XYZ file of C-alpha atoms in Angstrom:
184
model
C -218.524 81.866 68.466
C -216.359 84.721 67.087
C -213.514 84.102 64.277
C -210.101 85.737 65.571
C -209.586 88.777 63.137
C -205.700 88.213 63.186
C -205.751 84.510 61.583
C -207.633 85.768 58.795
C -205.548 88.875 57.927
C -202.625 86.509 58.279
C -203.876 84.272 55.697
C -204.763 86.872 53.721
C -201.475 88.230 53.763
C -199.839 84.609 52.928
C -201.463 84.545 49.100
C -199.280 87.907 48.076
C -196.001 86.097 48.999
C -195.939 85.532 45.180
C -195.349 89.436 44.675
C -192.275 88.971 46.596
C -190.545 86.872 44.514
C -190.802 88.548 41.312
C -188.495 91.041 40.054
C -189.112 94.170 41.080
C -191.265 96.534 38.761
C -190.757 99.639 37.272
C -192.265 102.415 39.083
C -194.841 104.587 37.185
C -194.450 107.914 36.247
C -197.100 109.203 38.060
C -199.221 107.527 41.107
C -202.441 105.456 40.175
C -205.680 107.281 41.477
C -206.860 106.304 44.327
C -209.937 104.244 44.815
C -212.617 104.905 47.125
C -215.258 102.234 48.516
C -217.433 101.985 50.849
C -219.700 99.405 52.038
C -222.213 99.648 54.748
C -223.434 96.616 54.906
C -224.728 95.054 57.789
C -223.814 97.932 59.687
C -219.861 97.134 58.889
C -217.979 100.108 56.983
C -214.421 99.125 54.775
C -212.792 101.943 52.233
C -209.875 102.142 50.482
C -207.747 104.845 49.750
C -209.389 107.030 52.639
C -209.513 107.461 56.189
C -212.529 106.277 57.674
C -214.200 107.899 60.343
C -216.444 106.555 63.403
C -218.487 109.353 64.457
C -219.621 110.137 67.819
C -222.647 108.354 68.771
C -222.255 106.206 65.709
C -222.552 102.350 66.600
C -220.952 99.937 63.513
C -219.886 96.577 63.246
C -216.693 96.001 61.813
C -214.295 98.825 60.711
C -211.810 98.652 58.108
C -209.483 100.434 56.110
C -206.902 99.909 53.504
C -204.962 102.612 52.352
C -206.384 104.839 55.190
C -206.738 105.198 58.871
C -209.529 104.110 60.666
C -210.290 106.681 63.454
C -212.676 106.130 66.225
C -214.377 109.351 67.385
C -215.295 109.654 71.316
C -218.565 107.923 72.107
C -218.399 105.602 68.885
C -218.420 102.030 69.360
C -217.363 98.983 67.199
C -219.017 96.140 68.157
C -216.538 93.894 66.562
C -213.311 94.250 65.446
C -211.188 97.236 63.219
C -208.555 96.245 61.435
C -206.354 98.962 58.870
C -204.143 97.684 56.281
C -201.037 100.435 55.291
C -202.889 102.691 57.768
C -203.393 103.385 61.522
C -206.182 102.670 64.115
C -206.448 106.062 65.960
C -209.125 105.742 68.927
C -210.183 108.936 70.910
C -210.848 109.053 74.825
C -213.878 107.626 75.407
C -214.119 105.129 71.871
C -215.205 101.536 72.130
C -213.728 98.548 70.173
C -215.536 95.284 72.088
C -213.531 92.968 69.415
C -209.833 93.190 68.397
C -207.723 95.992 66.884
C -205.026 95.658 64.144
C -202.911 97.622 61.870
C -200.633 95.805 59.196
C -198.420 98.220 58.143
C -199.008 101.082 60.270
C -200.173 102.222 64.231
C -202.286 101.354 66.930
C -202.923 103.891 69.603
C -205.087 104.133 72.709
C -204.848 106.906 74.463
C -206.317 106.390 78.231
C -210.124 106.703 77.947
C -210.101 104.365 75.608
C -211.099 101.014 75.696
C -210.325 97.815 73.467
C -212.269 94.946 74.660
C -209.946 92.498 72.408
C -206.504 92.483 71.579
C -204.471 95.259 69.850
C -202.080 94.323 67.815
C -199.543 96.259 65.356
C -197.892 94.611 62.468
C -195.089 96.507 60.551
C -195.592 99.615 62.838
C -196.019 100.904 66.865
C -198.832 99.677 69.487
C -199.326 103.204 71.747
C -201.135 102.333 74.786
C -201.363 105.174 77.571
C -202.298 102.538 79.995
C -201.928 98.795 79.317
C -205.733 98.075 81.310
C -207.455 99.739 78.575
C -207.006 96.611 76.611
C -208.765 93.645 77.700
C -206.743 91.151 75.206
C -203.169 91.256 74.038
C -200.483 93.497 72.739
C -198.806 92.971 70.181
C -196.154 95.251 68.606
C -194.046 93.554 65.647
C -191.914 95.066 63.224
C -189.024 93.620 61.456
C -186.363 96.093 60.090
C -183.560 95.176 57.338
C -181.299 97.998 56.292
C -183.748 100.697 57.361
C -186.491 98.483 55.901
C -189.633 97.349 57.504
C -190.137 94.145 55.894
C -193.815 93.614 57.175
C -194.405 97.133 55.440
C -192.714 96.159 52.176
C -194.441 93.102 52.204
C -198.190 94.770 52.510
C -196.789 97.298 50.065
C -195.683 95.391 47.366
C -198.964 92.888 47.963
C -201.413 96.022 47.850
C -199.374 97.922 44.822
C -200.857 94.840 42.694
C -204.030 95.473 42.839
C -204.047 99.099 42.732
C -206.891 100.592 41.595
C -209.309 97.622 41.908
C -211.652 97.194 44.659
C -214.429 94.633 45.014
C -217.335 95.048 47.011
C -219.139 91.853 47.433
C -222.806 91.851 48.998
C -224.452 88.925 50.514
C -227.942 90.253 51.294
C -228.335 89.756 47.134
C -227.906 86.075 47.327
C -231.284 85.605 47.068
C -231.775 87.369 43.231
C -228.692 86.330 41.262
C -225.204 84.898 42.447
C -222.996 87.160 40.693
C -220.789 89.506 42.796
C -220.575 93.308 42.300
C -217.333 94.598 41.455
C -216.562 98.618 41.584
């Protein structure tokens, strides 16, 4: 049986409401570098700091992005869900996404031609959908705005600004020779 994406990005989400409650910090004088990562396995892709890009043809598992969009080229399917984090999910005509999508902090769109077998939901930014058939689940389209704020966005921001410049890759498949995970 399938885990619901949105639970788990929910939860996820729940831990950082520390980082709301402290004072606010100073802002750097120049921008942290950007990380990139990238994991492949099990046919799933994740980066950070990047847009990542389902090519046509290509057939992954999960897609997902933080600090970048996730992008769905025409004849690419997902076979489970995509899910961007400060970044949009941008499907072509003609992309597949048999699970759900979801953006925290940024866009959805499906353009007709498109098809989302799940639901498509948008946290903290706008659900586009040409034609509401083209998703087999729910919509969802949530933003809460304070004084010109988007709280949702704010709240992923200041989460995510933590833990800038760390990324952690952890690989299962090497469970078998030693326990210890593999940070990058």
């Amino acid at each position: 049986m399938r885990r619901p994406l949105l639970p788990t990005l929910l939860l996820a989400c729940s831990l950082a409401v520390p980082a709301l409650a402290a004072e606010p910090a100073k802002k750097p004088s120049k921008a942290p570098a950007k990380t990139i990562c990238v994991n492949v396995k099990d046919g799933s892709k994740a980066v950070q700091g990047t847009n990542l890009v389902v090519e046509p043809g290509e057939k992954i598992h999960d897609a997902v992005a933080v600090d970048g969009d996730v992008i769905v080229k025409k004849g690419a399917v997902v076979d489970n869900d995509v899910a961007a984090v400060r970044g949009r999910v941008i499907l072509e005509p003609g992309a597949r996404v048999k699970g759900d999508v979801v953006s925290i902090g940024g866009e959805v769109r499906v353009p007709a031609g498109a098809h989302v077998d799940g639901s498509a939901t948008a946290l903290g930014g706008k659900l586009h959908l040409d034609k509401k058939e083209d998703v087999g689940g729910e919509t969802v389209d949530f933003s809460l705005v304070f004084n010109g704020d988007d709280l949702v966005k704010e709240f992923i921001g200041k989460a995510l600004d933590e833990d800038a410049g760390k990324c952690h890759i952890l690989d299962d498949d090497d469970d078998d020779k030693d326990d210890d995970d593999k940070d990058v």
